[in-house]
PDB file of C-alpha atoms in Angstrom:
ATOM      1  CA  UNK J 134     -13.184 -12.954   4.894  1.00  0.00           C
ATOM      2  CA  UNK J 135     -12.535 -10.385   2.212  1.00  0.00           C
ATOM      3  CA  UNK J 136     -14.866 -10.270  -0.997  1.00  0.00           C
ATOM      4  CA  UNK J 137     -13.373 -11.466  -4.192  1.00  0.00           C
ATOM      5  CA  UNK J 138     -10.190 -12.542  -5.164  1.00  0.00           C
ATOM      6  CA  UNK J 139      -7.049 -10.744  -3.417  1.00  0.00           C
ATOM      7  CA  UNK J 140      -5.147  -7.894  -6.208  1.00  0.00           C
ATOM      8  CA  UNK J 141      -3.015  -9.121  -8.762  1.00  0.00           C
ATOM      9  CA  UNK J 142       0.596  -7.918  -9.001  1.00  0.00           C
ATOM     10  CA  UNK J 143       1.478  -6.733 -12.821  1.00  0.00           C
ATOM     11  CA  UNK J 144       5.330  -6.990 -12.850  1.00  0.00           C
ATOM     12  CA  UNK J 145       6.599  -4.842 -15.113  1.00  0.00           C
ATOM     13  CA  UNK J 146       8.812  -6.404 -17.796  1.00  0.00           C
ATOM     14  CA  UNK J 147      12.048  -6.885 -16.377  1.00  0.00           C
ATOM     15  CA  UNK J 148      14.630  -5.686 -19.585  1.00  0.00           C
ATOM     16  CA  UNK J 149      15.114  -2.207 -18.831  1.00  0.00           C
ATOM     17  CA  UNK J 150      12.824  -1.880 -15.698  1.00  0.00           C
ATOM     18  CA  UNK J 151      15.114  -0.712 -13.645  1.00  0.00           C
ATOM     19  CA  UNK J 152      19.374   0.129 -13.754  1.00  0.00           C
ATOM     20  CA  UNK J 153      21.842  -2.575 -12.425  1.00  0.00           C
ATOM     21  CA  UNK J 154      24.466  -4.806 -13.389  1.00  0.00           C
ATOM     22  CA  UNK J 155      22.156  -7.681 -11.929  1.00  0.00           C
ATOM     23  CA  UNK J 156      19.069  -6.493 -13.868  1.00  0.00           C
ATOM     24  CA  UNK J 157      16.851  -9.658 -15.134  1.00  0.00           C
ATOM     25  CA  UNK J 158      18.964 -12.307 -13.749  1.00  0.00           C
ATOM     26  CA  UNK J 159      17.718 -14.767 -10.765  1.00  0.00           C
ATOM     27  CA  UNK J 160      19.010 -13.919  -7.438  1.00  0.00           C
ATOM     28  CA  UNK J 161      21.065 -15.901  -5.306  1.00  0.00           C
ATOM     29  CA  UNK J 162      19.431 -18.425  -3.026  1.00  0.00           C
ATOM     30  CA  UNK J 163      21.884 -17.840   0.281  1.00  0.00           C
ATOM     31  CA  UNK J 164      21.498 -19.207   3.729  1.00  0.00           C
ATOM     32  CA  UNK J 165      21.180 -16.310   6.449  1.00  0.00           C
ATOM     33  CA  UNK J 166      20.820 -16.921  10.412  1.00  0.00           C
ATOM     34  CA  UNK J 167      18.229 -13.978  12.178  1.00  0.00           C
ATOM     35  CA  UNK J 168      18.172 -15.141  15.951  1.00  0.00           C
ATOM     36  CA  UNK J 169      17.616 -18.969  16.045  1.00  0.00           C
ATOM     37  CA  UNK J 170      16.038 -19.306  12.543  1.00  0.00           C
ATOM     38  CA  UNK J 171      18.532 -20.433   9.883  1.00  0.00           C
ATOM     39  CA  UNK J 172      17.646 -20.916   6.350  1.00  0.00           C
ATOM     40  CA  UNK J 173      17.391 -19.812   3.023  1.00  0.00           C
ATOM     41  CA  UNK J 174      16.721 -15.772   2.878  1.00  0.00           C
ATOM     42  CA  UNK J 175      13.183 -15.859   1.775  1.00  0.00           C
ATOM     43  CA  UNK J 176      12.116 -18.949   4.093  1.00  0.00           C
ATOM     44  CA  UNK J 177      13.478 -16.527   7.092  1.00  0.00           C
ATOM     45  CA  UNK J 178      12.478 -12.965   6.251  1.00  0.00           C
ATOM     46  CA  UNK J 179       9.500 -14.513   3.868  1.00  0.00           C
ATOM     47  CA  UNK J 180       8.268 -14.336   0.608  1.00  0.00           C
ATOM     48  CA  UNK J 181       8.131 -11.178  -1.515  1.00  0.00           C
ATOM     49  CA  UNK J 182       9.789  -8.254  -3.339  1.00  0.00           C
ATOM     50  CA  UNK J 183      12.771  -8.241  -0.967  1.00  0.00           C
ATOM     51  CA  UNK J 184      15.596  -5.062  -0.619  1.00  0.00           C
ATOM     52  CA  UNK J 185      19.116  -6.800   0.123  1.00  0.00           C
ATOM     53  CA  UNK J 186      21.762  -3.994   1.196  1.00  0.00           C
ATOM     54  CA  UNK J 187      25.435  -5.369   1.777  1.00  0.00           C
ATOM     55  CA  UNK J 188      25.407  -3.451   4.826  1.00  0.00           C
ATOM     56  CA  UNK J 189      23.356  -0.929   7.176  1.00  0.00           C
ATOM     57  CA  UNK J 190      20.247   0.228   7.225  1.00  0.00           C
ATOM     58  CA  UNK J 191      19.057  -0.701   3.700  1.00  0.00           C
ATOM     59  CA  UNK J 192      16.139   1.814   4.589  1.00  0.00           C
ATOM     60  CA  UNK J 193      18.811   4.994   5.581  1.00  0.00           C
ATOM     61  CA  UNK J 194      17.707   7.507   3.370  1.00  0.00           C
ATOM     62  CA  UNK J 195      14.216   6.910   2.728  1.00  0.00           C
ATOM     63  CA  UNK J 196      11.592   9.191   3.349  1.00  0.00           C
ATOM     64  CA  UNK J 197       8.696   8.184   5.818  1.00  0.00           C
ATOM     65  CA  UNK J 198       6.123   8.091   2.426  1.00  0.00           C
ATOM     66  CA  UNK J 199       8.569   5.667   0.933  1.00  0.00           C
ATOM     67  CA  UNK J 200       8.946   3.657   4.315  1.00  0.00           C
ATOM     68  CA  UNK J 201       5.152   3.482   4.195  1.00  0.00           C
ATOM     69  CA  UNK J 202       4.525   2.629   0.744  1.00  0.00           C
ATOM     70  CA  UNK J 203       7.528  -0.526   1.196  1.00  0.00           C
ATOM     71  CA  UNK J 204       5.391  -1.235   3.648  1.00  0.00           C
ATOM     72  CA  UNK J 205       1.831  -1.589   2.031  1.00  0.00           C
ATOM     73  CA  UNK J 206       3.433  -3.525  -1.009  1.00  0.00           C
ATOM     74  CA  UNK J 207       5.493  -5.287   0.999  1.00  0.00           C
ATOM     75  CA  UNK J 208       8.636  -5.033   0.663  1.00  0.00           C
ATOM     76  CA  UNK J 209      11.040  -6.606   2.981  1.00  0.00           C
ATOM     77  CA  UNK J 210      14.459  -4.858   3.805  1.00  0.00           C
ATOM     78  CA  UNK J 211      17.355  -7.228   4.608  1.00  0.00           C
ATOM     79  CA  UNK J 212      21.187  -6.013   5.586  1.00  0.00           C
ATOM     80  CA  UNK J 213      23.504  -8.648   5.258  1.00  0.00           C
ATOM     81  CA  UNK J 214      25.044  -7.296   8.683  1.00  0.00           C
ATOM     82  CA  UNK J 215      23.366  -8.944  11.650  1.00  0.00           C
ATOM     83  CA  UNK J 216      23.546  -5.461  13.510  1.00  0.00           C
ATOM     84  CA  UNK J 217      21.962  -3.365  11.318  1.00  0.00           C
ATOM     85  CA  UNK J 218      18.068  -2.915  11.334  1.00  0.00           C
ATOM     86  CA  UNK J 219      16.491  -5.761   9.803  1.00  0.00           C
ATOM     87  CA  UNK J 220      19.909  -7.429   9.513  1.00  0.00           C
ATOM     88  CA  UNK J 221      20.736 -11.673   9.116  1.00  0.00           C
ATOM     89  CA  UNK J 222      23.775 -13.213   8.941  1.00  0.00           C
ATOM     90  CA  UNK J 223      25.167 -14.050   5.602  1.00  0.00           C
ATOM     91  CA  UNK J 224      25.592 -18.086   6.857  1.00  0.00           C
ATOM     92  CA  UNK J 225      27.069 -18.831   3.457  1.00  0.00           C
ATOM     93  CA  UNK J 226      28.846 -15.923   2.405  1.00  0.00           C
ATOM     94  CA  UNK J 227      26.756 -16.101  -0.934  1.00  0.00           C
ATOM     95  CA  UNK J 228      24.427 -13.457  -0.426  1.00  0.00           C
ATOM     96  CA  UNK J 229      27.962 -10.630  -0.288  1.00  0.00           C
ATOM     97  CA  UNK J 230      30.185 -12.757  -2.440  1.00  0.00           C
ATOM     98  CA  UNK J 231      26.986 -11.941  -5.031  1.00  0.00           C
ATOM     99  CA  UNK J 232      26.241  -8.393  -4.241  1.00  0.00           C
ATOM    100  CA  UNK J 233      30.330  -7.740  -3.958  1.00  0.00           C
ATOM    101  CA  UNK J 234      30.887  -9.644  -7.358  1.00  0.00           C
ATOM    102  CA  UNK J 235      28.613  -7.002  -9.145  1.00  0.00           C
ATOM    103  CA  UNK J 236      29.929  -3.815  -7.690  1.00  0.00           C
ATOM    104  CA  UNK J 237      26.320  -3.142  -5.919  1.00  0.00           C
ATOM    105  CA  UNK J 238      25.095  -2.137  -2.634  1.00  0.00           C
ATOM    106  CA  UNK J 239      22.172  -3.201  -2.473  1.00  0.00           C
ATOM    107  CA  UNK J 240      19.295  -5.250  -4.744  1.00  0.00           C
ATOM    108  CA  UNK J 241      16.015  -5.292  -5.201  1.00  0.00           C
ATOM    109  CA  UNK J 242      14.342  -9.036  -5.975  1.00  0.00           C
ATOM    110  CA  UNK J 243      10.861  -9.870  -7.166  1.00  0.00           C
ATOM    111  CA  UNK J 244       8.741 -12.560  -5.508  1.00  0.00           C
ATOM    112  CA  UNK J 245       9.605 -14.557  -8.597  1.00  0.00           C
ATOM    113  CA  UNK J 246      13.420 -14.268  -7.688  1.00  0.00           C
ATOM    114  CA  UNK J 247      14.388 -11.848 -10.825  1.00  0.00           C
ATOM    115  CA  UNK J 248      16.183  -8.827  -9.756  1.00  0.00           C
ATOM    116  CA  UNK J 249      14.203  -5.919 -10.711  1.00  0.00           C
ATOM    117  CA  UNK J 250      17.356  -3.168 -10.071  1.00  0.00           C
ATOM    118  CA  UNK J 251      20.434  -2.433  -8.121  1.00  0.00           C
ATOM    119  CA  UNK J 252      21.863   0.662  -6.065  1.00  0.00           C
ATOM    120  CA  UNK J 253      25.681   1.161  -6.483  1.00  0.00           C
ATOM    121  CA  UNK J 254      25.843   2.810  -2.976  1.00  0.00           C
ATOM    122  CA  UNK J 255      23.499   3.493   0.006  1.00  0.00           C
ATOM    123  CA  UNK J 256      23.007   7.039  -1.337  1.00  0.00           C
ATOM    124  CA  UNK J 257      21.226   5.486  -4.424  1.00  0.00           C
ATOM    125  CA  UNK J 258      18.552   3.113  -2.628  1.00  0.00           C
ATOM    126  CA  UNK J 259      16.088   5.721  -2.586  1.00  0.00           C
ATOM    127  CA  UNK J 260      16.091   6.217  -6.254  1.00  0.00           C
ATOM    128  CA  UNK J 261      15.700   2.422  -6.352  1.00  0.00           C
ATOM    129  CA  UNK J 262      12.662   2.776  -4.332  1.00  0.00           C
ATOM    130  CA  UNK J 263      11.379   5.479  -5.980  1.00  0.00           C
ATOM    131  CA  UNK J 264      11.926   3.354  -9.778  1.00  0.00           C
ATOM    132  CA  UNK J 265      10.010   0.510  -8.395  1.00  0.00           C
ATOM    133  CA  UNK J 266       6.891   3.096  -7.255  1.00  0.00           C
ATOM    134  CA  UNK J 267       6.913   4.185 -10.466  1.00  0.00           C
ATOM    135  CA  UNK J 268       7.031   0.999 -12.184  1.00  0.00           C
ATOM    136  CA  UNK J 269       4.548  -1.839  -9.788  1.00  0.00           C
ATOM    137  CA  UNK J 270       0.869  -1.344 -10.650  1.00  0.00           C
ATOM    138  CA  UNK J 271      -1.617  -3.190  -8.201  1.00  0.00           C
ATOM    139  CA  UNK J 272      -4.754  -3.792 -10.147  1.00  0.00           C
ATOM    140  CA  UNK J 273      -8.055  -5.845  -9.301  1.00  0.00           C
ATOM    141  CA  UNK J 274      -8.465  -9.034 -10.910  1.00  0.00           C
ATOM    142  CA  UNK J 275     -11.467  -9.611 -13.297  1.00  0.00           C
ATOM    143  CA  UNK J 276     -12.030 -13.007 -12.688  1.00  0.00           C
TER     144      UNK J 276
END
């Protein structure tokens, strides 16, 4: 068992933390299917800051220091197509008819279901990544 209490995650205030049309509202709740598991996307892939690309690899792009560092936080990348790495079927069409309805690739939700940022095309996921390095602070509690 680990000494003390486990780090506490500073979000960063969410009005002009990072660029997107989706920016500081909640994210949609949708049903996806990953093998026989079928639920709502964060009771499948689990809690957390979660990447949601429309399509592909939502990782494509990313260098292996930013793979590394989405994985120490974690972040959890999710492609609405079931072939793509770390893909789920969209069971309820939701999860695209939201991402499609705001003209964005891909978005990137906090563990408290705000969306922290968007990326207009797979080409602009890294800079996503790269925003929310800059912005998420992991500091040790005092209590």
């Amino acid at each position: 068992r680990a000494a003390g209490p486990p780090p506490v995650l500073e979000f960063p205030p969410i009005a002009g933390a990072l660029p997107g049309p989706l920016t500081g509202s909640v994210a949609v709740q949708g049903r996806v299917r990953a093998g026989a598991a079928e639920g709502l996307l964060d009771d499948v892939v689990g809690p957390g800051f979660t990447l949601i690309a429309a399509a592909g690899d939502p990782l494509a792009g990313l260098d292996d220091a930013r793979r590394e560092w989405l994985a120490r936080v974690p972040v959890r990348a999710v492609s609405l197509d079931p072939a793509a790495p770390g893909g789920v079927a969209d069971a309820d069409g939701r999860l695209s008819a939201w991402l499609s309805g705001a003209g964005v690739h891909a978005a990137l939700v906090r563990p408290d279901f705000y969306v922290l940022g968007t990326a207009g095309t797979p080409a602009d996921v890294p800079a996503l990544v790269a925003a929310l390095q800059d912005h998420l602070t992991v500091t040790a509690s005092t209590t």
